[in-house]
XYZ file of C-alpha atoms in Angstrom:
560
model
C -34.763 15.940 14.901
C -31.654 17.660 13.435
C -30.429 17.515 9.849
C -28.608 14.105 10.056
C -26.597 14.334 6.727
C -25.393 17.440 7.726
C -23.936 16.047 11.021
C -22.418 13.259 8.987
C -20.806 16.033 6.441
C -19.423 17.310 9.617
C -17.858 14.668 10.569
C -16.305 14.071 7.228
C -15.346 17.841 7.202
C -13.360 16.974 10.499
C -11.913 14.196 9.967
C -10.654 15.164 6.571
C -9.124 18.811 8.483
C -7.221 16.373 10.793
C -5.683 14.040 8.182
C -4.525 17.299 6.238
C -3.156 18.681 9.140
C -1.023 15.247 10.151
C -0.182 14.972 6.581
C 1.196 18.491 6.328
C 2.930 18.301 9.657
C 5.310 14.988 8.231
C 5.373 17.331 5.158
C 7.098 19.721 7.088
C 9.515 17.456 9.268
C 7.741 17.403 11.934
C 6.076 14.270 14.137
C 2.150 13.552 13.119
C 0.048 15.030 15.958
C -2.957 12.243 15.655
C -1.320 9.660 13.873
C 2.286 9.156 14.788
C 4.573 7.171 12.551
C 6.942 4.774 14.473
C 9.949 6.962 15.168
C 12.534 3.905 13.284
C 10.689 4.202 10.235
C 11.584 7.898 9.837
C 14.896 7.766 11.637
C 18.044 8.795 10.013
C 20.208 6.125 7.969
C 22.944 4.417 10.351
C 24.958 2.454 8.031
C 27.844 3.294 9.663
C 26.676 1.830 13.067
C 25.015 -0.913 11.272
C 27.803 -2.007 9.465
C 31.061 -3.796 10.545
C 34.380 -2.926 9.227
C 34.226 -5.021 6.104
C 30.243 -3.189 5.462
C 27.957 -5.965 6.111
C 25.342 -5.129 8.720
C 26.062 -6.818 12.024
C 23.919 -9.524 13.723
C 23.311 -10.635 17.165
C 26.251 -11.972 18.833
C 24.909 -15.333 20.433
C 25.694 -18.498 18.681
C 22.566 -20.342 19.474
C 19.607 -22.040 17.744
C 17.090 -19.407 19.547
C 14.827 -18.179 17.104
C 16.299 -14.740 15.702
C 19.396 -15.188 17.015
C 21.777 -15.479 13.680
C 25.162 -15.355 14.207
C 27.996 -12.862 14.031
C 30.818 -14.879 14.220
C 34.053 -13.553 12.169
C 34.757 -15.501 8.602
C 36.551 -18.148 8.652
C 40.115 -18.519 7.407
C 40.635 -18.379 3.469
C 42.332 -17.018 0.786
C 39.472 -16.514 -1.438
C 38.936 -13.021 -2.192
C 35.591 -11.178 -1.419
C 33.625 -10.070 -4.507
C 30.672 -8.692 -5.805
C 29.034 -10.864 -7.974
C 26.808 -8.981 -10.761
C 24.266 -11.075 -12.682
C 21.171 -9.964 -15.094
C 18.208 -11.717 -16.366
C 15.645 -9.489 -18.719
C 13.654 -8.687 -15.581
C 16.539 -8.160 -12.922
C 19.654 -7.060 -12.176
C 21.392 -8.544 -8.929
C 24.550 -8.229 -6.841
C 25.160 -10.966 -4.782
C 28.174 -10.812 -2.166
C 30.682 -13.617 -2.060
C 30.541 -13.128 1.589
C 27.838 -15.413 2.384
C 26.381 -15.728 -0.870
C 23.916 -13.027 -0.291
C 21.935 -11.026 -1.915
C 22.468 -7.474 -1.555
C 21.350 -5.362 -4.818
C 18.297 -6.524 -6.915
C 17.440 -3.897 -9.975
C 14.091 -4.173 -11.769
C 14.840 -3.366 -15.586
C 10.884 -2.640 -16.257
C 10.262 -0.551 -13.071
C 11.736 2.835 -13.046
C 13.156 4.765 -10.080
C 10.933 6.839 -8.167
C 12.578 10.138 -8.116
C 15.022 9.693 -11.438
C 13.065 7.878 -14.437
C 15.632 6.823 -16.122
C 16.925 4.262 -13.797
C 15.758 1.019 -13.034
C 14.458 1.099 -9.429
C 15.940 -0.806 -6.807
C 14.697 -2.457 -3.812
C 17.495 -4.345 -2.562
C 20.448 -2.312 -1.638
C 23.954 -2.082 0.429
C 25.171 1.588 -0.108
C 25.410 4.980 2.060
C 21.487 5.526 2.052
C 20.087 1.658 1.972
C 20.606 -1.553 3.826
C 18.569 -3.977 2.983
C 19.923 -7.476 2.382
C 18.307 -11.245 1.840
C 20.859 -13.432 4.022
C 20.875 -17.281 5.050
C 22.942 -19.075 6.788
C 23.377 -22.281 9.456
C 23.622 -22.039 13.021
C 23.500 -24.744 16.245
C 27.137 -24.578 15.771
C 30.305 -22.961 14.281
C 29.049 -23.539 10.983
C 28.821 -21.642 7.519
C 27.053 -18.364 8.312
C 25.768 -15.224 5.960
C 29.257 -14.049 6.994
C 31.289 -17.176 5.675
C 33.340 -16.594 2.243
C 32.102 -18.355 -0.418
C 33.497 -19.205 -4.032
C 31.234 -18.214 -6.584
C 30.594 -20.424 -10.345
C 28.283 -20.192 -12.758
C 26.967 -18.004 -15.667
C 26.414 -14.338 -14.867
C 23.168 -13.008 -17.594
C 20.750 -15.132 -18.906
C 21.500 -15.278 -23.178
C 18.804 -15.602 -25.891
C 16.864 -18.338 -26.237
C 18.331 -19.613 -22.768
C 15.106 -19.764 -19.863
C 17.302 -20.633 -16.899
C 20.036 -19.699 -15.461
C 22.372 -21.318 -12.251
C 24.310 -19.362 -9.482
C 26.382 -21.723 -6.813
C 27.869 -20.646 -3.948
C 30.352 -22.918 -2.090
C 31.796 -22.337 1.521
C 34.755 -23.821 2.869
C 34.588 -26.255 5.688
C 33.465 -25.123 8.667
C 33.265 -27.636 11.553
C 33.148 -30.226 9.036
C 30.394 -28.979 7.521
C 30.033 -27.477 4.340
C 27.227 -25.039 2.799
C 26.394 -24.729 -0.861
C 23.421 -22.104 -1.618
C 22.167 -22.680 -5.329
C 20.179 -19.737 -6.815
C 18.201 -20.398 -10.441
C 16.769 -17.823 -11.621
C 14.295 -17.759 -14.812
C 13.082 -15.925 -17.587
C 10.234 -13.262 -16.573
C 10.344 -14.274 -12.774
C 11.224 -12.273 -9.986
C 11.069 -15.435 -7.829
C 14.537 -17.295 -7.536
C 14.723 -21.118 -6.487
C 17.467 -21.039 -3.661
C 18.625 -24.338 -2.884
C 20.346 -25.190 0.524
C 23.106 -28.313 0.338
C 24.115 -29.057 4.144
C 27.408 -31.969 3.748
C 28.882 -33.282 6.822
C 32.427 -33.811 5.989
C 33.330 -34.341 9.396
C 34.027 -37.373 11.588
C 30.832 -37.006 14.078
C 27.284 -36.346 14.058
C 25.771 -32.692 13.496
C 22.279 -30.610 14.128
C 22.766 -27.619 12.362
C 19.521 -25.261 11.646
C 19.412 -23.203 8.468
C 17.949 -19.437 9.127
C 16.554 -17.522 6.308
C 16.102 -13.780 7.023
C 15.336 -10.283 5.264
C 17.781 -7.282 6.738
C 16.283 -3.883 6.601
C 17.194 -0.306 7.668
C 14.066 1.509 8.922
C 13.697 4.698 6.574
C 10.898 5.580 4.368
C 11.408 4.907 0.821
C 12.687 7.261 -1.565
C 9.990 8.951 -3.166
C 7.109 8.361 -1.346
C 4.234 10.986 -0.770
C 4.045 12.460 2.568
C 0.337 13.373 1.660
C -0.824 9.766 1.774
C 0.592 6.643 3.819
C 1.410 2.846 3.094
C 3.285 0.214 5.322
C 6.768 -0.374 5.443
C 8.207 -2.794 7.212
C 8.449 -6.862 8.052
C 5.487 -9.007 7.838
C 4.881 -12.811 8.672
C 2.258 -14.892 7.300
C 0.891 -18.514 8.616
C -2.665 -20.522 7.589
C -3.161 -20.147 11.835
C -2.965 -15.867 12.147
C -3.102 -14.772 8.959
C -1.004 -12.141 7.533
C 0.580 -9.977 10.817
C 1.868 -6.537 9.948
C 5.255 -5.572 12.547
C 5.849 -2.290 13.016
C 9.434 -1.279 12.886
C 8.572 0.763 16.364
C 7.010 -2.410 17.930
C 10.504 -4.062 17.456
C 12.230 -1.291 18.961
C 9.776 -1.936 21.894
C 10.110 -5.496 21.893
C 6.256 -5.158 21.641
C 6.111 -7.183 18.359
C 3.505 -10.181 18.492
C 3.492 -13.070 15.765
C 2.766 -16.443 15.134
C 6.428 -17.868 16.117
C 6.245 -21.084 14.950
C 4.320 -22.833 12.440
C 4.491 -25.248 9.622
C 3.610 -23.261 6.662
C 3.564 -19.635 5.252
C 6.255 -17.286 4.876
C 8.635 -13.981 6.126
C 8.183 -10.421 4.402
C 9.395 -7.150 3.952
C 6.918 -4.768 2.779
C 7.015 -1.286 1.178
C 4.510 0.392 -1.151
C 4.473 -1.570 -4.507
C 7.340 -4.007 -3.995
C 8.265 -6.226 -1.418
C 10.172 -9.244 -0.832
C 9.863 -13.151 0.881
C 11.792 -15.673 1.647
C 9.256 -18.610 1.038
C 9.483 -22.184 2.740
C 7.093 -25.097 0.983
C 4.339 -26.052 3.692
C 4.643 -28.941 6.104
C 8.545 -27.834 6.653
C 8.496 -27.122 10.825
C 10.078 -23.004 11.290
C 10.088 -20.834 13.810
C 9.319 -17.298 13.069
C 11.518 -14.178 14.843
C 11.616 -10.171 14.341
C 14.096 -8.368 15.924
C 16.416 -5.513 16.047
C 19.809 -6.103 14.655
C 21.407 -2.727 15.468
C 20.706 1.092 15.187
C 17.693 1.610 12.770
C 18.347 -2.118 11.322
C 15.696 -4.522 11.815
C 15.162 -8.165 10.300
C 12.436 -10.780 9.863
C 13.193 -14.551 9.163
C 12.564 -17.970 9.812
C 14.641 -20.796 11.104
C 14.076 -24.553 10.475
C 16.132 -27.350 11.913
C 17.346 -30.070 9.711
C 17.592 -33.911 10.609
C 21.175 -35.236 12.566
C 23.651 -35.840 9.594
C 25.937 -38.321 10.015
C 29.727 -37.977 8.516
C 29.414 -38.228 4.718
C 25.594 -37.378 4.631
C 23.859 -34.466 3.121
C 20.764 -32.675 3.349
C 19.270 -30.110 0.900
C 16.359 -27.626 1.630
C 14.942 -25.935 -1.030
C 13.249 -22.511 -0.761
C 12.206 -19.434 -3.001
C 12.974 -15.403 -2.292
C 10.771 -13.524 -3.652
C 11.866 -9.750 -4.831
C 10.325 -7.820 -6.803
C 6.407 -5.857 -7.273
C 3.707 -6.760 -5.742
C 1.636 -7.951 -9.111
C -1.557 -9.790 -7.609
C -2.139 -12.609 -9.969
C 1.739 -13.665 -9.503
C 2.105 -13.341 -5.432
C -1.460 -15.534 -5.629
C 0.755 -18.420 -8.090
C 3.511 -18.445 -5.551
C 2.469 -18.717 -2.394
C -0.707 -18.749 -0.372
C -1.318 -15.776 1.440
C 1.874 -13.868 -0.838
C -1.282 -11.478 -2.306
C -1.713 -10.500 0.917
C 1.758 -7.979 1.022
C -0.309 -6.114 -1.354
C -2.285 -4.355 1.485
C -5.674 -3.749 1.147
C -6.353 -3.545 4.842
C -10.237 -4.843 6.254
C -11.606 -3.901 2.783
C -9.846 -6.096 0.964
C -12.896 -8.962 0.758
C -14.451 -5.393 -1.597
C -11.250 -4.407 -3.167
C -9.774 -7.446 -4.565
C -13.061 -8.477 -6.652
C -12.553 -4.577 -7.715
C -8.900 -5.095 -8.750
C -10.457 -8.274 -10.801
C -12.657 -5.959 -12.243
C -10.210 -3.380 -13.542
C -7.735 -6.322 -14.578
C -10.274 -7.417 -16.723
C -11.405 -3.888 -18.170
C -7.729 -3.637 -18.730
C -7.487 -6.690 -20.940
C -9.952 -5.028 -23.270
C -9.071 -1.400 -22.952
C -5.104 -1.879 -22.880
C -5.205 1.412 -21.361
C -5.173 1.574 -17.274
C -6.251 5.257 -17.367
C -9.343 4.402 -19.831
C -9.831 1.384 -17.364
C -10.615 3.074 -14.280
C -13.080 5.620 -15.849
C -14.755 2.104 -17.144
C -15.210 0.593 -13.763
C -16.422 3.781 -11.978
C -19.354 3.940 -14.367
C -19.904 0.428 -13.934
C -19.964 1.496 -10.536
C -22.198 4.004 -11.039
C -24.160 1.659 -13.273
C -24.678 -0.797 -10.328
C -25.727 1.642 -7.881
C -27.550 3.699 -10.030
C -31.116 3.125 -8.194
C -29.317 4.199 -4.616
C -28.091 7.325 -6.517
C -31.847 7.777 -7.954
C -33.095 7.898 -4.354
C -30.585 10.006 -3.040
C -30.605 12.403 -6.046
C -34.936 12.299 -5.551
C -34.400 12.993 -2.029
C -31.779 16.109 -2.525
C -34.539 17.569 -4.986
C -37.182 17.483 -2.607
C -35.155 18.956 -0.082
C -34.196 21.628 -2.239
C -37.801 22.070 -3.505
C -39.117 22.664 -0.288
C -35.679 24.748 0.413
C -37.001 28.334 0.453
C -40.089 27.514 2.684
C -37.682 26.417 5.514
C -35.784 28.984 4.730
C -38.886 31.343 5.524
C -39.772 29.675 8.442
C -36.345 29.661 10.175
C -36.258 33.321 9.907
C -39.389 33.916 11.048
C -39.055 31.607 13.914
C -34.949 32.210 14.879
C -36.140 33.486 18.671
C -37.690 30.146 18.783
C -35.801 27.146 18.598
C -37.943 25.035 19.884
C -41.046 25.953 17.845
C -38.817 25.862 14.635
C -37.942 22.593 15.326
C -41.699 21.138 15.209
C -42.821 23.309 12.513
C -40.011 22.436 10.158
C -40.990 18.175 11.002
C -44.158 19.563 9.909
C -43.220 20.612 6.604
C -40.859 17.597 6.347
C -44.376 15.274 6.759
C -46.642 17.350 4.534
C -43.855 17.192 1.926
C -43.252 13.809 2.222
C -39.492 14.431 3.280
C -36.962 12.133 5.104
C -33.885 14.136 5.896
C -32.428 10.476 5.740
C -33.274 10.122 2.244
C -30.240 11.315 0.092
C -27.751 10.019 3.308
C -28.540 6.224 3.685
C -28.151 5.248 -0.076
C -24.976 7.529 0.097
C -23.569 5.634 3.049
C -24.256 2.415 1.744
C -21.519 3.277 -1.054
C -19.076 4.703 0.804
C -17.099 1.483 1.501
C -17.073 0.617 -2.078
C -15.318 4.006 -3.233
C -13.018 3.619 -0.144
C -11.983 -0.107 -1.281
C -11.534 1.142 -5.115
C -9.698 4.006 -3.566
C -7.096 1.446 -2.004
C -6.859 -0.770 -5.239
C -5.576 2.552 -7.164
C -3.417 3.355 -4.730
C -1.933 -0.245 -3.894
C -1.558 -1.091 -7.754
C 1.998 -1.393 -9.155
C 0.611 -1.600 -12.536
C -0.166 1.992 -12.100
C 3.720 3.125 -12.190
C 4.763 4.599 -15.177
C 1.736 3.673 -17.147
C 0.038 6.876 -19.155
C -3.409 7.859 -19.456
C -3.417 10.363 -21.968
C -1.303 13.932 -23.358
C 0.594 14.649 -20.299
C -0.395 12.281 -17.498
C 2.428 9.700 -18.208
C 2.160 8.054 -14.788
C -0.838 7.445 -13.022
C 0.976 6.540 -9.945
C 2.711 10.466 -9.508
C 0.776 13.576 -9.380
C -0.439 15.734 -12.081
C 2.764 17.612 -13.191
C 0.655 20.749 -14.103
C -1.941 20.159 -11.860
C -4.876 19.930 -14.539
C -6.708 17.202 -12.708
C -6.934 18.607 -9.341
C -8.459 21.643 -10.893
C -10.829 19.797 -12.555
C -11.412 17.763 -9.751
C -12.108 20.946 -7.429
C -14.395 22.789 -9.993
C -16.578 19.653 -9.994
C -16.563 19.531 -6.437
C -17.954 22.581 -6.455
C -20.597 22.396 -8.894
C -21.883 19.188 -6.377
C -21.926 21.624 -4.236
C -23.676 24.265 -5.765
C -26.395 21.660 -6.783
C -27.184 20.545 -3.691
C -29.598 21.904 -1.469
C -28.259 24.829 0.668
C -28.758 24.592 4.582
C -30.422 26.486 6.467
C -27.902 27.579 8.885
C -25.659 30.312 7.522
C -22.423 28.572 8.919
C -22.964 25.652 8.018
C -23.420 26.418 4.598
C -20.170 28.570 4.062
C -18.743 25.473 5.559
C -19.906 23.404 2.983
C -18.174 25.602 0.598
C -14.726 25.592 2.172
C -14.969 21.783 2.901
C -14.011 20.942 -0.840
C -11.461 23.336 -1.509
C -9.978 22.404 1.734
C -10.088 18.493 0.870
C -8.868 19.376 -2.729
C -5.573 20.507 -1.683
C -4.787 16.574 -0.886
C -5.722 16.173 -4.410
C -2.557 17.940 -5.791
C -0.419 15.478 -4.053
C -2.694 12.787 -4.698
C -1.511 10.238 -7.755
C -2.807 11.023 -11.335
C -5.284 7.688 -11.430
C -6.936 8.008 -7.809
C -7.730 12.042 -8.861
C -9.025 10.633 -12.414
C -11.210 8.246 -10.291
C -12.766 11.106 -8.467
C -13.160 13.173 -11.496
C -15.104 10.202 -13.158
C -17.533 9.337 -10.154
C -18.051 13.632 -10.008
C -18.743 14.259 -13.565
C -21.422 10.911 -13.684
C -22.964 11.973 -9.791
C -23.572 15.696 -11.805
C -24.788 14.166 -14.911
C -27.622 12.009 -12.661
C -28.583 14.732 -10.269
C -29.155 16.905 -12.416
C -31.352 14.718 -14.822
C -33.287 13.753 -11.326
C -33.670 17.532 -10.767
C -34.793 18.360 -14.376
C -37.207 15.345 -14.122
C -38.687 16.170 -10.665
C -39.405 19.991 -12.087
C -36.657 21.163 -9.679
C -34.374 23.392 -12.287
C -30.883 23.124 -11.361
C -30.044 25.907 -9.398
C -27.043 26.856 -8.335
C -26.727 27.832 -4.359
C -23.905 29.954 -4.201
C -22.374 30.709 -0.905
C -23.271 34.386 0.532
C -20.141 35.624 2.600
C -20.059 38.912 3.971
């Protein structure tokens, strides 16, 4: 029997060197060798491609009620000037375009920028180095579409001591039929009520279908870590398939597979902390669509058909866009499934009782930094009998370390020989090789799935720990933490039991310095994570060695 844990450590080791060397590969402009990222997502901006001459991104040019087919069709005649509308609320700042009525700028006044601090960040956007757009709009017909000019009334920032405030947008008739797109926005909320008013001013009988879609350029956004990777890109949710992740590359291949129609659920674009929806209340009929609207331009939507209006009747459809971070307990109030942009991947049935869990230490502690070293010792707490065994095992092992040490040198023209005799020491010691790997194992999932809460948590941006770690969600500035993190993944080392073979044990030397480099690029609060669960792993091992009369001992590596 060979040393098991030491095969799995391999494995680790190897699969840790080829992450590091895909990471440092995008690092350095080059395509991942292992792990490719679809080629749209880290394609050059096309604005100018994907924008006609008056700048709004062009559409498909059929005129039809096929699902993701939204019209291009020119504006219609009018005087009315086009205009960017600019309206604030104490948690936003939007543009919307008169053209259409869209949405094409949203600010968040309590989220900073990425890369400059002292802006508000932006997810929304229309300029050179952005396109990304919530549109809506009727087709089935030459009707009002996200290209149709629109007069704008209404207030434009929410006052004191006011909770709501009203946006209208008006089209001209178009076909005899007229659109009017209400937004209300409201104090606190990054979700805005958008109601649709379909009036049939005309003289016969119409079928128009409204579409409600999120336009999006496929480049990575500014200021994310090449060291570590999160989806970007459209999403669709329904109670029948769940939440389905699109690729940006899968469009480009027409490989993209969703749940096209369906009464419920909702259309997404996703990106690391933020994201938005367009959200349609359940039992409304829609059919679902992805597609590519031009070079490195993609958009998710939904279309739903409304009833036959007669001349002189109206229908209105209301509907919410979402835009804005992805806080858990408010995606859960809005929609069902809405948590679910906040991507946790197949751990999430571990991570979000986790995320409860650090909410809640938050509440008391009022500090996020404080919070996580809280829940990894109530980790440690929990699974501090696993730890026991593992720690009892290590000690054993290095207990009866110098013995096998002995016997491998004396018996090193004798594989075969060694191989029985040390199973013979492992039985008259009362060894399992297993022992300090099972209980080990068993956690492994949990630190993964805490890992991914830290790392998926928008309440880490811009919140500070304490002295100089301002932001838990960037990396050290002076690279304190990763040192610390290193040195105590080196003492682990050092107080584990050596093995036998020579190799493998300068191996197990280099494996956490190589693995540390990661850690410099890693965000403050996942390295303060790892820092907590080494310092409290030390702190038990070594009161399991003292207490087992195996001194800690430090097995430093012998190079020569």
């Amino acid at each position: 029997m060979t040393d098991i844990r030491r095969t799995i450590l391999w494995v680790i080791f190897g699969f840790s060197m080829v992450l590091l060397w895909d990471q440092w590969q995008l690092h350095n402009g080059h395509k991942a060798t292992f792990f490719p990222k679809p080629e749209a997502a880290t394609a050059a901006a096309a604005p100018a491609a994907a924008a006609s001459a008056n700048g709004v991104p062009a559409a498909s040019a059929a005129v039809t009620a096929t699902p993701g087919q939204v019209p291009s069709s020119a504006p219609a005649a009018s005087v009315t000037p086009r205009e960017k509308i600019e309206v604030s609320t104490d948690v936003l700042k939007l543009s919307f375009d008169t053209e259409g009525g869209s949405l094409v700028r949203t600010e968040f006044t309590r989220h900073a920028d990425f890369v400059d601090t002292s802006k508000p960040f932006v997810l929304l956007d229309q300029s050179s180095s952005r396109v990304y757009m919530a549109q809506t709009g009727l087709i089935g017909g030459d009707f009002p579409t996200h290209k149709s000019p629109m007069k704008f009334s209404g207030e434009r920032s929410l006052k004191d001591g006011q909770n709501e405030l009203t946006l209208r947008f008006e089209s001209d008739v178009q076909n005899g039929v007229k659109l009017v797109k209400t937004y209300t926005l409201q104090r606190g909320n990054y979700a805005i009520g958008v109601k649709h008013e379909v009036v049939n001013t005309g003289t016969t009988n119409v079928s128009p279908q409204l579409y409600l879609q999120l336009v999006r350029d496929g480049n990575k956004p500014a200021g994310e870590s090449s060291f570590y990777s999160t989806f970007t890109g459209p999403a669709v949710y329904t109670e029948a398939k769940k939440y389905q992740k699109v690729e940006f590359s899968d469009i480009e291949k027409n490989k993209a597979e969703i749940d096209k129609t369906s009464p419920n659920g909702y259309v997404a674009m996703v990106q690391h902390y933020f994201a938005s929806a367009w959200l349609l209340a359940d039992g409304i009929q829609r059919e679902n669509f992805v597609r590519k609207v031009d070079t490195n331009l993609y958009a998710v939507g939904m279309i739903t058909p409304l009833a036959d209006l007669a001349p002189g009747q109206s229908k209105t459809v209301s509907t919410q866009l979402f835009s804005g971070p992805q806080e858990e307990k408010v995606l859960e109030a809005l929609a069902p499934g809405l948590d679910l942009v906040k991507d946790y991947g197949w751990l999430a049935m571990l991570s979000k009782p986790l995320y409860w869990l650090l909410d809640k230490l938050f509440g008391f502690i009022q500090n996020w930094g404080w919070a996580i070293v809280a829940l990894v010792l109530l980790l440690k707490i929990a699974f501090y009998w696993l730890n026991a065994k593992a720690y009892s095992s290590m000690a054993k092992m290095k207990a009866i370390n110098p013995k096998i040490m002995e016997m491998r040198e004396r018996l090193k023209n004798d594989p075969q020989k060694m191989q029985q005799e040390m199973m013979r020491i492992y039985r008259e010691e009362k060894v399992n090789p297993m022992g300090g790997c099972f209980p080990i194992m068993v956690q492994i999932p949990v630190f993964i799935a805490l890992y991914w809460v830290l790392l998926s948590s928008v309440e880490m941006r811009n919140a500070p720990w304490v002295l100089w770690i301002h932001d838990l969600s960037a990396p050290d500035p002076y690279f304190i933490l990763p040192l610390v993190m290193t040195l105590t993944t080196l003492l682990q080392t050092a107080l584990n039991p050596a093995p036998p073979d020579p190799m493998q044990a300068k191996l197990m030397w280099f494996m956490p310095l190589i693995f540390s480099v990661m850690f410099f690029f890693f965000p403050a609060g996942l390295v303060l994570y790892w820092i907590t669960n080494n310092i409290l792993s030390i702190a038990q091992q070594w009161m399991i060695n003292t207490r087992m009369g195996v001194p800690p001992q430090f097995n430093l590596p012998k190079f020569k």
